[in-house]
Amino acid sequence: MSLISLSHAMQDTLPVLPKNNPFPPLLSPHHHDFPLLSRPKNLHFPTFSSRTITPTSLPPKPNPKFPQIPSTSPPPPMPPPNSHSDFQEKMLYLESIGLDFFSLIQHHPPIIFASLHDLKSTVDFLASLSFTTLELRRILSMCPHILTVKPTSLLPIFTFLLREAHVNGSDLKKVINRRPRLLACNVETQLRPTLYFLQSIGISEVKKHTSLLTCSVENKLIPRIDYFQKIGFSHRQTISMFCRFPPLFNYSIKENYELKLNYFMVEMGRDLREIREFPQYFSFSLENRIKPRHQICVEKGVCFPLPALLKTSEVEFRSRLEVCCNSTLPLKGSPLWCTKVCDI
């Protein structure tokens, strides 16, 4: 990718840097190796099958080549400010853009030690990318850590999203607004290893699931894959589920998988094959969608497939339910005898 084509991709999103660019090189094309992952210890999973589990391992890292952008020497460090006056100035400045200073330091104490100059530099840099005041207020409130990330560290993140995750320049703001934490992650140790892992299991369009880039491969992604293998799915079936529905990685094992799977098998009495075919089951609320619809189906004596049970709107669900309840069963001699009325 040439510098000219990169400039075209970023011209509507990233500010044009002057020749005396104070930022260091954005990316280094040196080879990056995945760290050896240790298996989680003492994990307790519900035992549904004695199937042999295929270990999930990290793939070798590809070696993409990107042009380096020449850099110049960074600006000299700012002199240490007066503690009392700097504290007041920081508080007034952050409140002037609608941020509660004390709430910020409660969630991210290092803000106390950041200089006013650094805070302004970060905010000004984001504002130069066309983030509105309202958007900045929301982003920084959700992830105060960003305030202590200097522009020299923010710029490589935007470059990574454009060059490697292949996010469209026009979608950058939407991506950051959806997942502000991206701006608090290190490219080398977090974003790039996760990107390579997701691509290695078959998720090609990571740009549609950029929120997953903030997840730890060892602490979050692999344990979720292992969980589904523990309950009886093969490695191939498990990977297929995550590829068809990548947001499945975002859900908690304890607060989502286990609760919904227990209800699915014990109360609903369904087969795991349905979960394999419709992993989106875990995206629906147990209390507000799954339980109420299952219970009314039991009362009416019908059984919908999972997509028809959960994906349809309330109006459409009630309409289908009424059709099923008002339909008469076909005669035994009819070719429709084996057809389930609830499968419409």
Coordinates of C-alpha atoms in Angstrom, one line a residue:
M1 CA 0.0 0.0 0.0
S2 CA 1.6 3.2 -1.1
L3 CA 1.7 6.4 1.0
I4 CA -0.4 8.1 -1.7
S5 CA -3.2 5.5 -1.5
L6 CA -3.1 5.5 2.3
S7 CA -3.5 9.3 2.2
H8 CA -6.5 9.0 0.0
A9 CA -8.1 6.5 2.4
M10 CA -7.5 8.7 5.4
Q11 CA -8.0 12.2 4.0
D12 CA -11.6 12.4 5.2
T13 CA -10.8 11.1 8.6
L14 CA -7.2 11.7 9.8
P15 CA -5.7 15.2 9.8
V16 CA -2.9 15.9 7.4
L17 CA 0.4 16.0 9.3
P18 CA 2.9 18.8 8.5
K19 CA 6.4 18.0 7.3
N20 CA 7.8 18.5 10.8
N21 CA 5.6 15.7 12.0
P22 CA 6.1 15.3 15.8
F23 CA 4.8 11.8 15.7
P24 CA 7.1 8.8 15.5
P25 CA 6.6 6.0 12.9
L26 CA 3.1 4.6 13.0
L27 CA 3.8 1.0 12.4
S28 CA 6.8 -1.2 12.4
P29 CA 6.6 -4.1 9.9
H30 CA 8.8 -6.3 12.0
H31 CA 7.6 -9.9 12.7
H32 CA 5.3 -10.4 15.7
D33 CA 5.1 -13.8 17.3
F34 CA 2.2 -14.9 19.4
P35 CA 2.9 -15.6 23.1
L36 CA 2.5 -19.2 24.2
L37 CA -0.9 -19.5 25.8
S38 CA -1.4 -21.3 29.0
R39 CA -4.6 -23.2 29.5
P40 CA -7.0 -21.9 32.1
K41 CA -6.8 -23.8 35.4
N42 CA -9.6 -25.1 37.6
L43 CA -12.4 -24.1 35.3
H44 CA -15.8 -25.8 36.2
F45 CA -18.0 -26.5 33.2
P46 CA -21.3 -28.5 33.1
T47 CA -20.5 -32.0 31.8
F48 CA -22.8 -33.0 29.0
S49 CA -20.4 -35.1 26.9
S50 CA -17.1 -37.0 27.2
R51 CA -16.1 -36.0 23.7
T52 CA -12.4 -35.5 23.2
I53 CA -11.6 -31.8 22.9
T54 CA -9.4 -30.4 20.3
P55 CA -7.0 -27.8 21.9
T56 CA -7.4 -24.3 20.6
S57 CA -4.1 -22.8 19.8
L58 CA -2.9 -19.5 18.3
P59 CA -1.9 -19.4 14.7
P60 CA 1.4 -18.2 13.3
K61 CA 1.3 -14.5 12.6
P62 CA 1.2 -13.3 9.0
N63 CA 3.8 -10.9 8.0
P64 CA 2.0 -7.9 6.3
K65 CA 4.3 -5.2 4.9
F66 CA 3.3 -1.6 5.2
P67 CA 5.3 1.5 4.3
Q68 CA 6.8 3.4 7.2
I69 CA 6.1 7.1 7.5
P70 CA 9.3 9.1 8.2
S71 CA 9.4 10.7 11.6
T72 CA 11.1 13.6 13.3
S73 CA 12.3 14.2 16.8
P74 CA 9.4 14.5 19.4
P75 CA 8.8 17.9 21.0
P76 CA 10.6 18.6 24.3
P77 CA 8.8 17.6 27.4
M78 CA 6.6 20.2 29.2
P79 CA 7.9 21.6 32.5
P80 CA 6.2 20.2 35.6
P81 CA 3.2 22.4 36.4
N82 CA 2.2 23.8 39.8
S83 CA 0.2 20.9 41.4
H84 CA -2.6 23.0 42.9
S85 CA -3.1 25.3 40.0
D86 CA -2.8 22.5 37.4
F87 CA -5.4 20.5 39.3
Q88 CA -7.9 23.4 39.2
E89 CA -7.1 24.1 35.5
K90 CA -7.7 20.5 34.6
M91 CA -10.9 20.4 36.4
L92 CA -12.2 23.6 34.8
Y93 CA -11.1 22.5 31.4
L94 CA -12.7 19.1 31.5
E95 CA -15.9 20.5 32.9
S96 CA -15.9 23.1 30.1
I97 CA -16.4 20.2 27.6
G98 CA -19.0 18.6 29.8
L99 CA -16.9 16.0 31.7
D100 CA -17.2 15.4 35.4
F101 CA -13.6 15.5 36.6
F102 CA -14.2 13.6 39.8
S103 CA -16.1 10.9 38.1
L104 CA -13.2 10.6 35.6
I105 CA -10.5 10.2 38.2
Q106 CA -12.7 7.7 40.1
H107 CA -12.7 5.4 37.1
H108 CA -9.2 6.3 36.0
P109 CA -7.0 7.8 38.7
P110 CA -3.9 8.5 36.5
I111 CA -5.8 11.5 35.1
I112 CA -4.7 13.3 38.2
F113 CA -1.1 13.1 37.2
A114 CA -1.7 14.0 33.5
S115 CA -0.7 17.5 32.6
L116 CA -3.3 20.0 31.3
H117 CA -1.2 20.2 28.1
D118 CA -1.4 16.5 27.5
L119 CA -5.2 16.4 28.1
K120 CA -5.7 19.3 25.7
S121 CA -3.5 17.6 23.1
T122 CA -5.5 14.4 23.2
V123 CA -8.9 16.2 23.0
D124 CA -7.7 18.5 20.2
F125 CA -6.4 15.5 18.3
L126 CA -9.7 13.7 18.5
A127 CA -11.6 16.9 17.6
S128 CA -9.4 17.3 14.5
L129 CA -10.8 13.9 13.3
S130 CA -14.3 15.6 13.2
F131 CA -15.6 14.1 16.5
T132 CA -18.2 16.4 17.8
T133 CA -18.2 17.8 21.4
L134 CA -21.1 15.5 22.2
E135 CA -19.3 12.5 20.8
L136 CA -16.1 13.3 22.6
R137 CA -18.1 13.7 25.9
R138 CA -19.6 10.2 25.4
I139 CA -16.4 8.5 24.3
L140 CA -14.3 10.0 27.1
S141 CA -17.0 9.3 29.7
M142 CA -17.2 5.7 28.7
C143 CA -13.4 5.2 28.6
P144 CA -11.6 7.9 30.6
H145 CA -8.3 6.0 30.0
I146 CA -8.2 7.7 26.5
L147 CA -7.5 11.0 28.2
T148 CA -4.1 9.7 29.3
V149 CA -3.2 8.3 25.8
K150 CA -1.1 10.8 23.8
P151 CA -1.7 11.5 20.2
T152 CA 1.6 9.7 19.3
S153 CA -0.1 6.5 20.6
L154 CA -3.6 7.3 19.2
L155 CA -2.4 7.8 15.6
P156 CA -1.1 4.2 15.2
I157 CA -4.5 2.9 16.3
F158 CA -6.3 4.7 13.6
T159 CA -3.7 3.6 11.1
F160 CA -4.1 0.0 12.2
L161 CA -7.9 0.1 11.8
L162 CA -7.5 1.6 8.3
R163 CA -4.6 -0.5 7.0
E164 CA -4.9 -3.9 8.7
A165 CA -8.5 -4.2 9.9
H166 CA -9.6 -2.6 6.6
V167 CA -12.1 -0.3 8.2
N168 CA -13.4 2.3 5.7
G169 CA -12.3 5.8 6.4
S170 CA -16.0 6.9 6.5
D171 CA -16.7 4.3 9.2
L172 CA -13.9 5.2 11.6
K173 CA -16.0 7.5 13.7
K174 CA -18.8 4.9 13.9
V175 CA -16.3 2.2 14.9
I176 CA -14.9 4.4 17.7
N177 CA -18.3 5.6 18.9
R178 CA -19.4 2.0 19.2
R179 CA -16.3 0.8 21.0
P180 CA -14.3 3.7 22.5
R181 CA -12.0 1.3 24.3
L182 CA -10.2 0.6 21.0
L183 CA -8.4 3.9 21.6
A184 CA -7.0 2.7 24.9
C185 CA -5.5 -0.5 23.4
N186 CA -1.9 -1.1 22.3
V187 CA -1.6 -2.2 18.7
E188 CA 1.4 -4.5 19.2
T189 CA 0.2 -6.3 22.3
Q190 CA -3.6 -6.3 21.9
L191 CA -5.2 -5.3 18.6
R192 CA -2.9 -7.0 16.1
P193 CA -2.7 -10.4 17.9
T194 CA -6.5 -10.5 18.3
L195 CA -6.9 -9.6 14.6
Y196 CA -4.7 -12.5 13.6
F197 CA -6.5 -14.9 15.8
L198 CA -9.9 -14.0 14.5
Q199 CA -8.7 -14.2 10.9
S200 CA -7.1 -17.6 11.6
I201 CA -10.4 -19.2 12.7
G202 CA -12.2 -18.0 9.6
I203 CA -13.6 -14.6 10.5
S204 CA -12.5 -12.7 7.4
E205 CA -14.4 -9.4 7.7
V206 CA -13.2 -8.4 11.1
K207 CA -14.1 -4.8 10.2
K208 CA -17.7 -5.7 10.9
H209 CA -16.8 -6.9 14.4
T210 CA -14.1 -4.4 15.5
S211 CA -15.3 -4.5 19.1
L212 CA -13.8 -8.0 19.4
L213 CA -10.3 -6.5 18.8
T214 CA -10.3 -5.3 22.4
C215 CA -10.7 -8.9 23.7
S216 CA -7.9 -10.9 25.1
V217 CA -7.2 -14.0 23.0
E218 CA -6.0 -16.0 26.0
N219 CA -8.4 -14.7 28.7
K220 CA -11.6 -14.3 26.7
L221 CA -11.7 -15.8 23.2
I222 CA -10.1 -19.2 23.8
P223 CA -12.1 -20.0 27.0
R224 CA -15.3 -19.4 25.2
I225 CA -14.3 -21.8 22.4
D226 CA -13.3 -24.4 25.0
Y227 CA -16.6 -24.0 26.8
F228 CA -18.7 -25.2 23.9
Q229 CA -16.3 -28.1 23.3
K230 CA -16.7 -29.1 27.0
I231 CA -20.5 -29.3 26.6
G232 CA -20.3 -31.6 23.6
F233 CA -19.6 -29.7 20.4
S234 CA -16.6 -30.7 18.3
H235 CA -13.9 -28.2 17.6
R236 CA -15.1 -27.8 14.0
Q237 CA -18.7 -27.3 15.1
T238 CA -17.6 -24.7 17.7
I239 CA -15.5 -22.7 15.3
S240 CA -18.4 -22.8 12.8
M241 CA -20.7 -21.3 15.4
F242 CA -18.4 -18.4 16.2
C243 CA -17.7 -17.7 12.5
R244 CA -21.4 -17.5 11.7
F245 CA -22.1 -15.4 14.8
P246 CA -18.9 -13.6 16.0
P247 CA -20.7 -11.6 18.8
L248 CA -21.0 -14.9 20.6
F249 CA -17.5 -14.1 21.9
N250 CA -18.9 -11.1 23.8
Y251 CA -21.2 -13.0 26.2
S252 CA -20.3 -14.1 29.7
I253 CA -19.9 -17.8 30.4
K254 CA -21.4 -17.6 33.8
E255 CA -24.1 -15.0 33.3
N256 CA -25.1 -15.9 29.8
Y257 CA -24.0 -19.3 28.4
E258 CA -24.6 -21.4 31.5
L259 CA -28.0 -19.8 32.4
K260 CA -29.4 -20.0 28.9
L261 CA -28.1 -23.4 28.2
N262 CA -29.5 -24.8 31.4
Y263 CA -32.9 -23.4 30.5
F264 CA -32.6 -24.6 27.0
M265 CA -31.9 -28.2 28.0
V266 CA -33.8 -28.6 31.2
E267 CA -36.9 -26.5 30.8
M268 CA -37.3 -26.4 27.0
G269 CA -36.0 -30.0 26.5
R270 CA -34.4 -29.2 23.2
D271 CA -31.4 -30.7 21.3
L272 CA -28.0 -29.1 21.2
R273 CA -28.2 -29.4 17.4
E274 CA -30.5 -26.4 17.4
I275 CA -27.9 -24.3 19.2
R276 CA -25.3 -25.3 16.6
E277 CA -27.6 -24.2 13.8
F278 CA -28.8 -21.0 15.7
P279 CA -26.1 -19.7 18.0
Q280 CA -27.9 -16.3 18.0
Y281 CA -30.0 -17.9 20.8
F282 CA -27.5 -16.6 23.3
S283 CA -28.1 -13.0 22.1
F284 CA -31.8 -12.9 23.3
S285 CA -32.9 -12.0 26.8
L286 CA -33.7 -15.0 28.9
E287 CA -36.3 -13.2 31.1
N288 CA -37.8 -10.9 28.5
R289 CA -37.8 -13.0 25.3
I290 CA -36.9 -16.7 25.7
K291 CA -38.9 -17.6 28.8
P292 CA -42.1 -15.8 28.0
R293 CA -42.3 -17.1 24.4
H294 CA -41.4 -20.6 25.4
Q295 CA -44.0 -20.6 28.2
I296 CA -46.9 -19.4 26.0
C297 CA -45.9 -22.0 23.4
V298 CA -46.2 -24.7 26.0
E299 CA -49.6 -23.4 27.1
K300 CA -50.8 -23.4 23.5
G301 CA -49.2 -26.8 22.8
V302 CA -47.0 -25.7 19.9
C303 CA -43.3 -25.8 19.4
F304 CA -41.6 -23.2 17.1
P305 CA -38.0 -23.6 15.7
L306 CA -35.6 -21.3 17.6
P307 CA -35.5 -18.6 14.8
A308 CA -39.3 -18.4 14.6
L309 CA -39.5 -18.4 18.3
L310 CA -37.1 -15.7 19.0
K311 CA -36.2 -13.6 15.9
T312 CA -39.7 -12.5 15.0
S313 CA -41.4 -9.3 16.3
E314 CA -44.0 -9.6 18.9
V315 CA -46.8 -9.0 16.4
E316 CA -45.5 -11.6 14.0
F317 CA -44.9 -14.1 16.8
R318 CA -48.5 -13.7 18.0
S319 CA -49.8 -14.0 14.4
R320 CA -47.9 -17.3 13.8
L321 CA -49.1 -18.6 17.2
E322 CA -52.7 -17.8 16.3
V323 CA -52.3 -19.6 13.0
C324 CA -51.0 -22.7 14.7
C325 CA -53.6 -22.7 17.3
N326 CA -56.5 -22.3 14.9
S327 CA -55.3 -24.8 12.3
T328 CA -56.7 -28.3 12.3
L329 CA -54.4 -31.3 12.2
P330 CA -54.4 -33.2 8.8
L331 CA -55.8 -36.7 8.6
K332 CA -53.4 -39.6 9.1
G333 CA -53.7 -40.6 5.5
S334 CA -52.7 -37.1 4.3
P335 CA -49.2 -36.5 3.0
L336 CA -49.1 -33.5 5.4
W337 CA -49.5 -35.7 8.5
C338 CA -45.8 -35.6 9.4
T339 CA -45.5 -31.9 8.8
K340 CA -45.3 -29.9 12.0
V341 CA -47.8 -27.0 11.9
C342 CA -45.5 -25.0 14.2
D343 CA -42.7 -25.0 11.6
I344 CA -44.3 -22.4 9.4

